[in-house]
PDB file of C-alpha atoms in Angstrom:
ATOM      1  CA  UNK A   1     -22.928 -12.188  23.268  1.00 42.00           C
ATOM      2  CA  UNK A   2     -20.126 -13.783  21.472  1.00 47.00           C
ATOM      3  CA  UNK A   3     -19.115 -18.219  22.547  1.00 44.00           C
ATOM      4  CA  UNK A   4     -20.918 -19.482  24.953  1.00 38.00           C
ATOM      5  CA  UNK A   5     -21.870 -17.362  28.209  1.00 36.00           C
ATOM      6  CA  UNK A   6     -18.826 -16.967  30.681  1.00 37.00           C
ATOM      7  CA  UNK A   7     -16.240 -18.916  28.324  1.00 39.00           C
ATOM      8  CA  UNK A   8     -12.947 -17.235  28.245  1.00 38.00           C
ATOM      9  CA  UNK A   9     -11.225 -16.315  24.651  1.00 39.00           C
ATOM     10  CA  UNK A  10      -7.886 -15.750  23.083  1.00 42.00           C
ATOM     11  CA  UNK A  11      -5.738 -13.029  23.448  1.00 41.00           C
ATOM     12  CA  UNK A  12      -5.231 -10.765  21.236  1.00 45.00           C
ATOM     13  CA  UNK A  13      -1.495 -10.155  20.132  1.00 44.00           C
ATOM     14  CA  UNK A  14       0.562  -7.490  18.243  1.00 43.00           C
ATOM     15  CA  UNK A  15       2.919  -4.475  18.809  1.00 40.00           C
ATOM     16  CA  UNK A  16       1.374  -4.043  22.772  1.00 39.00           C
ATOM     17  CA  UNK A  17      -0.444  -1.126  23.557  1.00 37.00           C
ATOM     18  CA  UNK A  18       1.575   2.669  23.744  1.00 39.00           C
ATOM     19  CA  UNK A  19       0.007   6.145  24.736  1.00 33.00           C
ATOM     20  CA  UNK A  20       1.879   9.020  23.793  1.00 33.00           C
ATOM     21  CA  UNK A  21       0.296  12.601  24.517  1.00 33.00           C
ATOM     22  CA  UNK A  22       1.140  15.616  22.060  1.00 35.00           C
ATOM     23  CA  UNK A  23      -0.050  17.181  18.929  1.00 36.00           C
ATOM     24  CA  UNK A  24       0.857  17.029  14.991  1.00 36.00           C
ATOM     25  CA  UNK A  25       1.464  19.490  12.547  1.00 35.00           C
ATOM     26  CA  UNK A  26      -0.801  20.696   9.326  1.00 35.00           C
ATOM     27  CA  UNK A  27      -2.005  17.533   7.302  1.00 37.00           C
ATOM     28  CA  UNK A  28      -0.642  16.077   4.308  1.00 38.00           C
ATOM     29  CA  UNK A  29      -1.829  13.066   2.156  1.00 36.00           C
ATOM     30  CA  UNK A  30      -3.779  12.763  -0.709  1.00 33.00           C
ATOM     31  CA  UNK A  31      -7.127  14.257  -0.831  1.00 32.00           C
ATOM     32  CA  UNK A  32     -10.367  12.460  -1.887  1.00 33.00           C
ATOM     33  CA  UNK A  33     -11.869   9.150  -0.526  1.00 34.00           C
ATOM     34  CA  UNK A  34     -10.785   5.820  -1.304  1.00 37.00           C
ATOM     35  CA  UNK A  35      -8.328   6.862  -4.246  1.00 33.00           C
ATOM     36  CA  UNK A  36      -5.437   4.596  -5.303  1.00 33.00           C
ATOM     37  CA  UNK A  37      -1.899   4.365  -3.020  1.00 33.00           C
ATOM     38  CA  UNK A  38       0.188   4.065  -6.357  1.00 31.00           C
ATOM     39  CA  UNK A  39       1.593   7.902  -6.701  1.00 30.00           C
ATOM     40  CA  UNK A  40       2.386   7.864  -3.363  1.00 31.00           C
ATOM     41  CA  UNK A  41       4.490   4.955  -2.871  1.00 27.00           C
ATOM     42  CA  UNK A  42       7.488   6.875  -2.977  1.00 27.00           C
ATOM     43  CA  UNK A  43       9.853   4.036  -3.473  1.00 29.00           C
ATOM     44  CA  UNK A  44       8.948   2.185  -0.343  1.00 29.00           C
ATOM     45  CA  UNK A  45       8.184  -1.371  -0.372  1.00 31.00           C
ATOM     46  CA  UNK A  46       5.817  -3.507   2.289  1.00 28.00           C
ATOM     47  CA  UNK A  47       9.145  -4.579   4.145  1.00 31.00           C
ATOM     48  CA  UNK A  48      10.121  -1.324   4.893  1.00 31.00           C
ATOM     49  CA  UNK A  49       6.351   0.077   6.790  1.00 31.00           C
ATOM     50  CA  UNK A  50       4.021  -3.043   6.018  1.00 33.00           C
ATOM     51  CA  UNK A  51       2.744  -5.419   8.311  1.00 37.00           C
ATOM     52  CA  UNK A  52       5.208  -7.569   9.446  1.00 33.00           C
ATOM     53  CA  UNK A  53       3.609 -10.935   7.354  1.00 31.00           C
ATOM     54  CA  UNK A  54       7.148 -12.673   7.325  1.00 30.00           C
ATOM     55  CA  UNK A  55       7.971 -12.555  11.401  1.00 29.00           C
ATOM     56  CA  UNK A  56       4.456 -12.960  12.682  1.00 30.00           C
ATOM     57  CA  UNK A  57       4.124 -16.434  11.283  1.00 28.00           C
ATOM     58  CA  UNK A  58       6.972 -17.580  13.768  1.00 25.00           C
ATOM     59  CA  UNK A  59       6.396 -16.113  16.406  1.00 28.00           C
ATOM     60  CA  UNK A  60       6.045 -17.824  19.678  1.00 29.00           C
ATOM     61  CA  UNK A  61       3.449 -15.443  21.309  1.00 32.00           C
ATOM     62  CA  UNK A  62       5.274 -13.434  23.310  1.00 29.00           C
ATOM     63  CA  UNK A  63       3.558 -10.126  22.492  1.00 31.00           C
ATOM     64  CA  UNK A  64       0.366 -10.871  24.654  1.00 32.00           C
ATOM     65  CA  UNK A  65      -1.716  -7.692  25.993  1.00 31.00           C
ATOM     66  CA  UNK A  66      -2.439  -8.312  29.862  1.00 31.00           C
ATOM     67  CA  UNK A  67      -5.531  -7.811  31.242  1.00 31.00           C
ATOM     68  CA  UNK A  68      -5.481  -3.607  31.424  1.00 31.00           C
ATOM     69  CA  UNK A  69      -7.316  -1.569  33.903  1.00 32.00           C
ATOM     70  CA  UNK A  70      -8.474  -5.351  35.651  1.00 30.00           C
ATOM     71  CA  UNK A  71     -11.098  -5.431  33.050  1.00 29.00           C
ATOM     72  CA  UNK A  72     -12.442  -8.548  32.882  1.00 29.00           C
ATOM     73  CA  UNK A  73     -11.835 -10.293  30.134  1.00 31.00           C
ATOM     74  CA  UNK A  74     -13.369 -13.500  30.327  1.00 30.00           C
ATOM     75  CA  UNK A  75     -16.342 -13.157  27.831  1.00 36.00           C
ATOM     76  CA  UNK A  76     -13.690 -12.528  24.678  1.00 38.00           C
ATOM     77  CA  UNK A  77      -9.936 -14.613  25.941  1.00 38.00           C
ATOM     78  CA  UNK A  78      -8.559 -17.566  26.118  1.00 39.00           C
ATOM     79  CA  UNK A  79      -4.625 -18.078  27.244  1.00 36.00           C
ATOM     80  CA  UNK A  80      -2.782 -19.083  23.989  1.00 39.00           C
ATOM     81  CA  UNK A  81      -1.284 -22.221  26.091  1.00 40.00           C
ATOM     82  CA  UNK A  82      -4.894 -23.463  26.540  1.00 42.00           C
ATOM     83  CA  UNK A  83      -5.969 -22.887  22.850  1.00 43.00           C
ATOM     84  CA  UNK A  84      -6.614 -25.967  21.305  1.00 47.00           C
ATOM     85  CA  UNK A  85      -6.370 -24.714  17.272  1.00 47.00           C
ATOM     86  CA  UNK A  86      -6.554 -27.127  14.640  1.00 50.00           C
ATOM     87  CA  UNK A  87      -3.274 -28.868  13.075  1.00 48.00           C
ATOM     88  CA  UNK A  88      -2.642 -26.898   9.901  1.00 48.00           C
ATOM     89  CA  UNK A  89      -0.377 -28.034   6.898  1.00 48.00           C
ATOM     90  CA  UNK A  90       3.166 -26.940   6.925  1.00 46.00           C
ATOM     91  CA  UNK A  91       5.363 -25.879   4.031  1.00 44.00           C
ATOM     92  CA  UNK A  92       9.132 -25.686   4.757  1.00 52.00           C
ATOM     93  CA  UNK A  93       8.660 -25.623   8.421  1.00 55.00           C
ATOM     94  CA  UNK A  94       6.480 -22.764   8.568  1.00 60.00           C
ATOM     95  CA  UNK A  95       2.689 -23.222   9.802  1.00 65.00           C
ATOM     96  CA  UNK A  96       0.190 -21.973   7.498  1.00 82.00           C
ATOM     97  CA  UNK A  97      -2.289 -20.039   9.462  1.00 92.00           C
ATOM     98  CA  UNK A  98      -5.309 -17.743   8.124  1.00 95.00           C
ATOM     99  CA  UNK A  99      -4.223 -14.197   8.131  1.00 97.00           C
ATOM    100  CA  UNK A 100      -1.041 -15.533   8.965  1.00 93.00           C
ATOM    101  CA  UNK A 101      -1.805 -15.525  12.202  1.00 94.00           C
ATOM    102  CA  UNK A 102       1.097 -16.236  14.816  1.00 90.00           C
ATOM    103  CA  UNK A 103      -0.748 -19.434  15.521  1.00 91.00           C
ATOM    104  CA  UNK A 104      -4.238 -20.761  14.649  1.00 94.00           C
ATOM    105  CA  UNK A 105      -7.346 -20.362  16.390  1.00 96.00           C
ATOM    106  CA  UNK A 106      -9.594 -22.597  18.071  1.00 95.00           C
ATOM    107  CA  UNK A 107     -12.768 -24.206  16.358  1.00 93.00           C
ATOM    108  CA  UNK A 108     -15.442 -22.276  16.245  1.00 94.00           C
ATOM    109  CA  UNK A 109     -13.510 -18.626  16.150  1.00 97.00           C
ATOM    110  CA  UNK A 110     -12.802 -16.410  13.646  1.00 97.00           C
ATOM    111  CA  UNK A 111      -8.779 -15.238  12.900  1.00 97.00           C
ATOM    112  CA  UNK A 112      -8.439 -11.763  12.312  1.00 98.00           C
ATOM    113  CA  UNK A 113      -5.497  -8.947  11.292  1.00 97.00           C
ATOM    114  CA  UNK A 114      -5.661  -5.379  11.286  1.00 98.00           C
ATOM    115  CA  UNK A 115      -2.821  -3.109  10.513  1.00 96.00           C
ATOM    116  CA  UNK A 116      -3.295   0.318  10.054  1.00 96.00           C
ATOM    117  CA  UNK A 117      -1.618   2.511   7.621  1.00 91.00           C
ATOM    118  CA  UNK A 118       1.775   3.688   7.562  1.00 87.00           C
ATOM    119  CA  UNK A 119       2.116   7.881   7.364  1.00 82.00           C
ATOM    120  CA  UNK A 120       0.154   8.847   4.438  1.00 82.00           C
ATOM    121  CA  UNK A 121       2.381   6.326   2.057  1.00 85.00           C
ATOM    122  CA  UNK A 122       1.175   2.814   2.774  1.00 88.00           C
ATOM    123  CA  UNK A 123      -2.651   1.780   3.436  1.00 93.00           C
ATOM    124  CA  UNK A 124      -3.936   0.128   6.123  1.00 97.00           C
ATOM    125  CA  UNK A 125      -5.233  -3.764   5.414  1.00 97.00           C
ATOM    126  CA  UNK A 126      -8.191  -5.819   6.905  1.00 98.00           C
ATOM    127  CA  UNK A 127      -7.895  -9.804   7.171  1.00 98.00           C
ATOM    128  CA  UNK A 128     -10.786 -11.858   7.777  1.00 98.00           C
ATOM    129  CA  UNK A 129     -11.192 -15.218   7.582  1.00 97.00           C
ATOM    130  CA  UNK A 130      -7.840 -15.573   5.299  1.00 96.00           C
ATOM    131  CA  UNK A 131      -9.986 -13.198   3.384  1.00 97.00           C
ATOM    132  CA  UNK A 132      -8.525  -9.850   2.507  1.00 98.00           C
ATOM    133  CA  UNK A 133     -11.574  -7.852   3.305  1.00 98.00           C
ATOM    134  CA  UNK A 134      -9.665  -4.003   2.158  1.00 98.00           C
ATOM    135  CA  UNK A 135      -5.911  -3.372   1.574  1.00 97.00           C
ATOM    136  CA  UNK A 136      -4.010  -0.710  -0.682  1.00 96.00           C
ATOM    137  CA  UNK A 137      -3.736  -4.532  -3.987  1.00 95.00           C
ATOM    138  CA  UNK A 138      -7.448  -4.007  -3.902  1.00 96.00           C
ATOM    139  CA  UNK A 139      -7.730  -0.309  -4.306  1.00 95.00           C
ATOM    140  CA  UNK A 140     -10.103   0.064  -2.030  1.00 97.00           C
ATOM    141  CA  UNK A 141      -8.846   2.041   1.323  1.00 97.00           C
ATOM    142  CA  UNK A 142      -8.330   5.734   1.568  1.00 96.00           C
ATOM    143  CA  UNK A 143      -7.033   8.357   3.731  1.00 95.00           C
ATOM    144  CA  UNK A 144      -9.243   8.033   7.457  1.00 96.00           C
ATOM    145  CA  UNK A 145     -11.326   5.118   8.743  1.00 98.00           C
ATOM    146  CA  UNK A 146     -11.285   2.103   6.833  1.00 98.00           C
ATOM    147  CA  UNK A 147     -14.207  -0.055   8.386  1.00 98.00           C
ATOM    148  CA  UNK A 148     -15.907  -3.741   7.667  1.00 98.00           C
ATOM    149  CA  UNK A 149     -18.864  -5.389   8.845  1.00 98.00           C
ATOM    150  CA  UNK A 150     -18.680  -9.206   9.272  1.00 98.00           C
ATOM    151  CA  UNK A 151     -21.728 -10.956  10.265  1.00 97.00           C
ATOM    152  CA  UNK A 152     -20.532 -12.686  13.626  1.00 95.00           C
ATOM    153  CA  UNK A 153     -22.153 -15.775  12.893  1.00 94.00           C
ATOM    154  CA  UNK A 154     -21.161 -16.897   9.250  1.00 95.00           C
ATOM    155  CA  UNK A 155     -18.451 -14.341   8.818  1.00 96.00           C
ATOM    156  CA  UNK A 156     -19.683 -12.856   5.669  1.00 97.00           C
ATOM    157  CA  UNK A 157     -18.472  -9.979   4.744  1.00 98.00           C
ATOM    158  CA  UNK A 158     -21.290  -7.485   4.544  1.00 98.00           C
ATOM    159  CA  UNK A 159     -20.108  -4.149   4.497  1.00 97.00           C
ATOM    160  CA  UNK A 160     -16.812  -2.162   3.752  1.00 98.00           C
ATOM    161  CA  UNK A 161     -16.561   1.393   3.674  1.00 97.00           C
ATOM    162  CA  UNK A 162     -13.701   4.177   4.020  1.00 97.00           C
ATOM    163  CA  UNK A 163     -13.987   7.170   5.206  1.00 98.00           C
ATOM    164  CA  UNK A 164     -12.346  10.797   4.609  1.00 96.00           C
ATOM    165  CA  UNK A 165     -11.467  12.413   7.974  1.00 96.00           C
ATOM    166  CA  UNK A 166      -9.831  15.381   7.089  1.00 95.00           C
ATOM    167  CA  UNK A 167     -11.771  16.962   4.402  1.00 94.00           C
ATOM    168  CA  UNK A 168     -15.063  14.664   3.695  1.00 93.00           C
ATOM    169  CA  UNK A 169     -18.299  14.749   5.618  1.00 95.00           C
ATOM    170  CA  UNK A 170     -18.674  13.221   8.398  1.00 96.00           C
ATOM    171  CA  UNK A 171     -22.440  12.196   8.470  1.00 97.00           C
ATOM    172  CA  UNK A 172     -22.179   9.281   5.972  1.00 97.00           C
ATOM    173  CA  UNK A 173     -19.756   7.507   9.267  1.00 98.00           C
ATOM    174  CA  UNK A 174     -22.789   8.859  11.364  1.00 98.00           C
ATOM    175  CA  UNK A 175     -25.293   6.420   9.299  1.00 97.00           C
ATOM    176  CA  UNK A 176     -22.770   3.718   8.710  1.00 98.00           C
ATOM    177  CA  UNK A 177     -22.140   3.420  12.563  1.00 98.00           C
ATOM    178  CA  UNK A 178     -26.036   3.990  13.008  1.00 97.00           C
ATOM    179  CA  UNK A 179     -26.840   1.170  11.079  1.00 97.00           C
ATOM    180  CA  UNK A 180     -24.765  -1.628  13.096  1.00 97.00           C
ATOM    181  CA  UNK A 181     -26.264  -4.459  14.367  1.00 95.00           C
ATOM    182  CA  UNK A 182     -25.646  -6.270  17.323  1.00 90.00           C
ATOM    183  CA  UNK A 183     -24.790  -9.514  15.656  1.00 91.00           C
ATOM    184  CA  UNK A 184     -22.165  -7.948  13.648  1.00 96.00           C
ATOM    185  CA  UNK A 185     -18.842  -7.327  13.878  1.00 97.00           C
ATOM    186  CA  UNK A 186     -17.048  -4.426  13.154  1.00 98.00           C
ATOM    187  CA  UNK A 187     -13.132  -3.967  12.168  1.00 99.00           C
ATOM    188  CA  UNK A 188     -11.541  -0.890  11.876  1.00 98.00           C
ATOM    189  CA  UNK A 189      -8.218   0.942  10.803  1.00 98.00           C
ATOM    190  CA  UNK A 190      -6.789   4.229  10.512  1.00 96.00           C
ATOM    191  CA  UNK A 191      -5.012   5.708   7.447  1.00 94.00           C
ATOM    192  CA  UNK A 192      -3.328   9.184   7.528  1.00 91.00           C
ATOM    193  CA  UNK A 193      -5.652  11.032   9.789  1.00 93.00           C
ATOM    194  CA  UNK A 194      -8.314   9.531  11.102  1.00 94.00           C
ATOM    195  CA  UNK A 195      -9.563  12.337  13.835  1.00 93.00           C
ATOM    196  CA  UNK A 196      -9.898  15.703  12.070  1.00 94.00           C
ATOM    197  CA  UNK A 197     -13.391  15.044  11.649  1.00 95.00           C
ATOM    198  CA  UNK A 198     -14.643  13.340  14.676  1.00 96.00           C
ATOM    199  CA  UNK A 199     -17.403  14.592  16.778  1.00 97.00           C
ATOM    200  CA  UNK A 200     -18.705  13.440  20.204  1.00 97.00           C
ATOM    201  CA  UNK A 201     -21.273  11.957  18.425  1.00 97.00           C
ATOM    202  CA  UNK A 202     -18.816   9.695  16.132  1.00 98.00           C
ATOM    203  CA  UNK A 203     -16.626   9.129  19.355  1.00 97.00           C
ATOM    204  CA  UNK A 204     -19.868   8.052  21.171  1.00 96.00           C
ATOM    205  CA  UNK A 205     -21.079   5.676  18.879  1.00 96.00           C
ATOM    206  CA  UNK A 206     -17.294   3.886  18.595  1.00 97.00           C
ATOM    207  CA  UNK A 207     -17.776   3.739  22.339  1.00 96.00           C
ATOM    208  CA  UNK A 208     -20.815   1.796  22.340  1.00 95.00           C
ATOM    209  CA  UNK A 209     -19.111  -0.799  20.084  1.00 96.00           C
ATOM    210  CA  UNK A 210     -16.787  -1.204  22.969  1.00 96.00           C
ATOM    211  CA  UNK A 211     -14.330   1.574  22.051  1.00 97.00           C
ATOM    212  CA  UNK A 212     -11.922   2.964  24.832  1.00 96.00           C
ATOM    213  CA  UNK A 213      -9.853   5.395  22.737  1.00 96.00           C
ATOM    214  CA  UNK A 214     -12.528   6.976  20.415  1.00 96.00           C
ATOM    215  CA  UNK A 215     -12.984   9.647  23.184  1.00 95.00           C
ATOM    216  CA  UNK A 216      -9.264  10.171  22.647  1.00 94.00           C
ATOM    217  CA  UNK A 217      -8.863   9.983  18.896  1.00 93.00           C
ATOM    218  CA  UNK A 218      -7.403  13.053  17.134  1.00 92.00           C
ATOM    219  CA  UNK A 219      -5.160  14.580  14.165  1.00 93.00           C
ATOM    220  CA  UNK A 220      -2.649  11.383  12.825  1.00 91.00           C
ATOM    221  CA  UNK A 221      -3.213   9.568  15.660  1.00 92.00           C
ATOM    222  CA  UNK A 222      -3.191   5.193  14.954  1.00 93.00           C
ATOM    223  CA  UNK A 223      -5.405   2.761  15.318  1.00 96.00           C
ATOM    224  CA  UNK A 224      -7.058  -0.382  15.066  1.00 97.00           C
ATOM    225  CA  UNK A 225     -10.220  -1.708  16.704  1.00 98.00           C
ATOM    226  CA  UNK A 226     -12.463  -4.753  16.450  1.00 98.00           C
ATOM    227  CA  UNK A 227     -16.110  -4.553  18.545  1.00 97.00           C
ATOM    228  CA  UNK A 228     -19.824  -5.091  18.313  1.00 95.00           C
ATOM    229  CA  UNK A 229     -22.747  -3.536  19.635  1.00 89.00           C
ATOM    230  CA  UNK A 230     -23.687  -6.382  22.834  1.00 73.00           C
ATOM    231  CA  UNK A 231     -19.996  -6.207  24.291  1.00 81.00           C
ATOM    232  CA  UNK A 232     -21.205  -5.606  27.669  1.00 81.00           C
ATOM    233  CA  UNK A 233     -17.042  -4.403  28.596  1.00 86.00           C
ATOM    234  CA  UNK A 234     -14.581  -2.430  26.368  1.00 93.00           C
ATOM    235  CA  UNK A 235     -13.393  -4.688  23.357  1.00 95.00           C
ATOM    236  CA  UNK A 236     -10.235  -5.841  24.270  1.00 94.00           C
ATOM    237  CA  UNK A 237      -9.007  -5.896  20.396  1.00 97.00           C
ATOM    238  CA  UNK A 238      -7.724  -2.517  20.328  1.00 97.00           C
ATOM    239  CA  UNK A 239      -4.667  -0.787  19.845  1.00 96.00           C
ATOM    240  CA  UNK A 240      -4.451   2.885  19.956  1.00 93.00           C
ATOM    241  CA  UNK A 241      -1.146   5.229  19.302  1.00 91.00           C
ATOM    242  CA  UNK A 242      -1.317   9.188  19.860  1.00 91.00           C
ATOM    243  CA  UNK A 243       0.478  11.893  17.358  1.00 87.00           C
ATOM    244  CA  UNK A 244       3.880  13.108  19.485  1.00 82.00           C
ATOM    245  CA  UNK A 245       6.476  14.966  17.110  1.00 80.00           C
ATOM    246  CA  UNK A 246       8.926  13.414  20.053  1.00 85.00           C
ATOM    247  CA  UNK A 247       8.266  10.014  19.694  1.00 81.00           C
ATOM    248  CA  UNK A 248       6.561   9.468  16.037  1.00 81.00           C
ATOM    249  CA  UNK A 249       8.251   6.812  13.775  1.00 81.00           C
ATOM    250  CA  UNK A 250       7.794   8.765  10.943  1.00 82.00           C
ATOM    251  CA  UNK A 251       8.516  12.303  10.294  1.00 81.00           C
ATOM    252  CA  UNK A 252       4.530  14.073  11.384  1.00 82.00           C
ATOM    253  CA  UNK A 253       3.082  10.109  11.919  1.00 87.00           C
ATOM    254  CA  UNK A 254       3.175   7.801  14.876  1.00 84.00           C
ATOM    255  CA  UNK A 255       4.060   4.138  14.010  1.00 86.00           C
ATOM    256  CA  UNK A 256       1.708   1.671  12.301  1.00 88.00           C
ATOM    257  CA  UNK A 257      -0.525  -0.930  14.677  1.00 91.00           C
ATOM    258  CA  UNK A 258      -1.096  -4.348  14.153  1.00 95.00           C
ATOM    259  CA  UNK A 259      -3.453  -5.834  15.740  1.00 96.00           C
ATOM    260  CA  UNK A 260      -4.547 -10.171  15.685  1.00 95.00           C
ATOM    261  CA  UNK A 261      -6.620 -12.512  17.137  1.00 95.00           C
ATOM    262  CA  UNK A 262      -9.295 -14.924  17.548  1.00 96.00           C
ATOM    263  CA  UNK A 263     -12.942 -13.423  17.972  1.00 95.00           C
ATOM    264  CA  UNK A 264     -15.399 -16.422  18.760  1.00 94.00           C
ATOM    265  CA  UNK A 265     -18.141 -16.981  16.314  1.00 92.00           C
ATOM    266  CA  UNK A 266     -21.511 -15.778  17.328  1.00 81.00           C
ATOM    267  CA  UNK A 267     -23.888 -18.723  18.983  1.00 58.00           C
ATOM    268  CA  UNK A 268     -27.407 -18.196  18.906  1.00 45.00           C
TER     269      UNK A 268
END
């Protein structure tokens, strides 16, 4: 368990959960696993599909998820009025926050940002810590799941992998999401197509880390997902988006996710 038994936790904020149904179309993207994102820029800067780095440092929290389904939430959230974060520097006017958070977390939690990539043109990044675990500047994501491990205690990075979804092999994710243990964390975001590939095992497995979209992940879907293996509920940090040629963003891609928060830090 994650903070201290029955203490409630911050919300986590973003673009707000959307489920569209429909299918996609036959894949494009580059092929191979964790290749650079230079040849396919295609003149498109981080303004125009990027995380939104500029706005979410201002804004005043409006974007809050609400407690879905009546799952309790209790274990992971805290109301952002009754967060008591630290007082941070400014520099003109602007709060600096890690990850560039919307506003900082309490002591003794962990900020966090996932975004998940845009089409098959601009990678998905991992924030940590203010630490920029993967993102397209370090050349390390590729085209499916781009995952972390964080211990949930120090919040060392100890893992972070990427895997191919349309044309790799899916066992290596088997092993990865084998190996988890229950005093990590795990951060995840999609990239192109992240559901070609998945199995019932796969989609079991991202269940038990407190998953409640893995059983519903296919072809170009989005998303972005923080859990661990002793979340007794679903993870509330997750924000999934579904593959509809009516209502996709870009031409054969739903929109990108972003997904923040504050996870508390493991207390033994």
């Amino acid at each position: 368990m994650f903070g201290a038994p029955g203490s409630p936790l911050p919300l986590p904020t973003g673009r707000g959960q959307r489920r569209h149904q429909g299918g996609g179309s036959s894949s494009g993207g580059r092929k191979g696993l964790c290749k650079g994102l230079g040849e396919g820029m295609l003149g498109l800067q981080w303004g125009d599909l990027g995380c939104r780095v500029r706005n979410v440092r201002c804004r005043e929290g409006s974007e809050h998820w609400e407690n879905r389904n009546g799952v309790s939430l209790s274990r992971w959230m805290l109301p952002m009025s009754e967060q008591q974060g630290p007082q941070l520097p400014r520099c003109d006017g602007v709060v600096k926050t890690k990850c560039n958070l919307s506003r900082p977390c309490p002591a003794n939690f962990f900020a966090f940002k996932i975004c998940s990539g845009a089409a098959n043109v601009v990678g998905p990044t991992i924030c940590f810590e203010d630490n920029m675990i993967m993102s397209p500047v370090k050349n390390n994501v590729g085209r499916g799941l781009n995952i972390a491990l964080v211990n949930g205690s120090t919040g060392m990075v100890l893992k972070k992998e990427c895997f191919d979804m349309y044309s790799g092999d899916a066992m290596p994710l088997v092993k990865f999401l084998k190996e988890i243990l229950e005093d990590e964390l795990v951060l995840v975001a999609s990239y192109d197509d992240p559901g070609t590939k998945m199995n019932d095992e796969i989609r079991k497995l991202f269940s038990n880390l407190g998953s409640s979209y893995a059983d519903q992940l296919g072809f170009r879907d989005s998303w972005v997902f923080l859990g661990a293996r002793d979340i007794k509920n679903k993870s509330p940090f997750e924000q999934y988006l579904k593959n509809n040629p009516d209502t996709n963003k870009y031409e054969g891609w739903p929109e990108l996710l972003e997904l923040e928060g504050c996870v508390p830090q493991r207390v033994f």
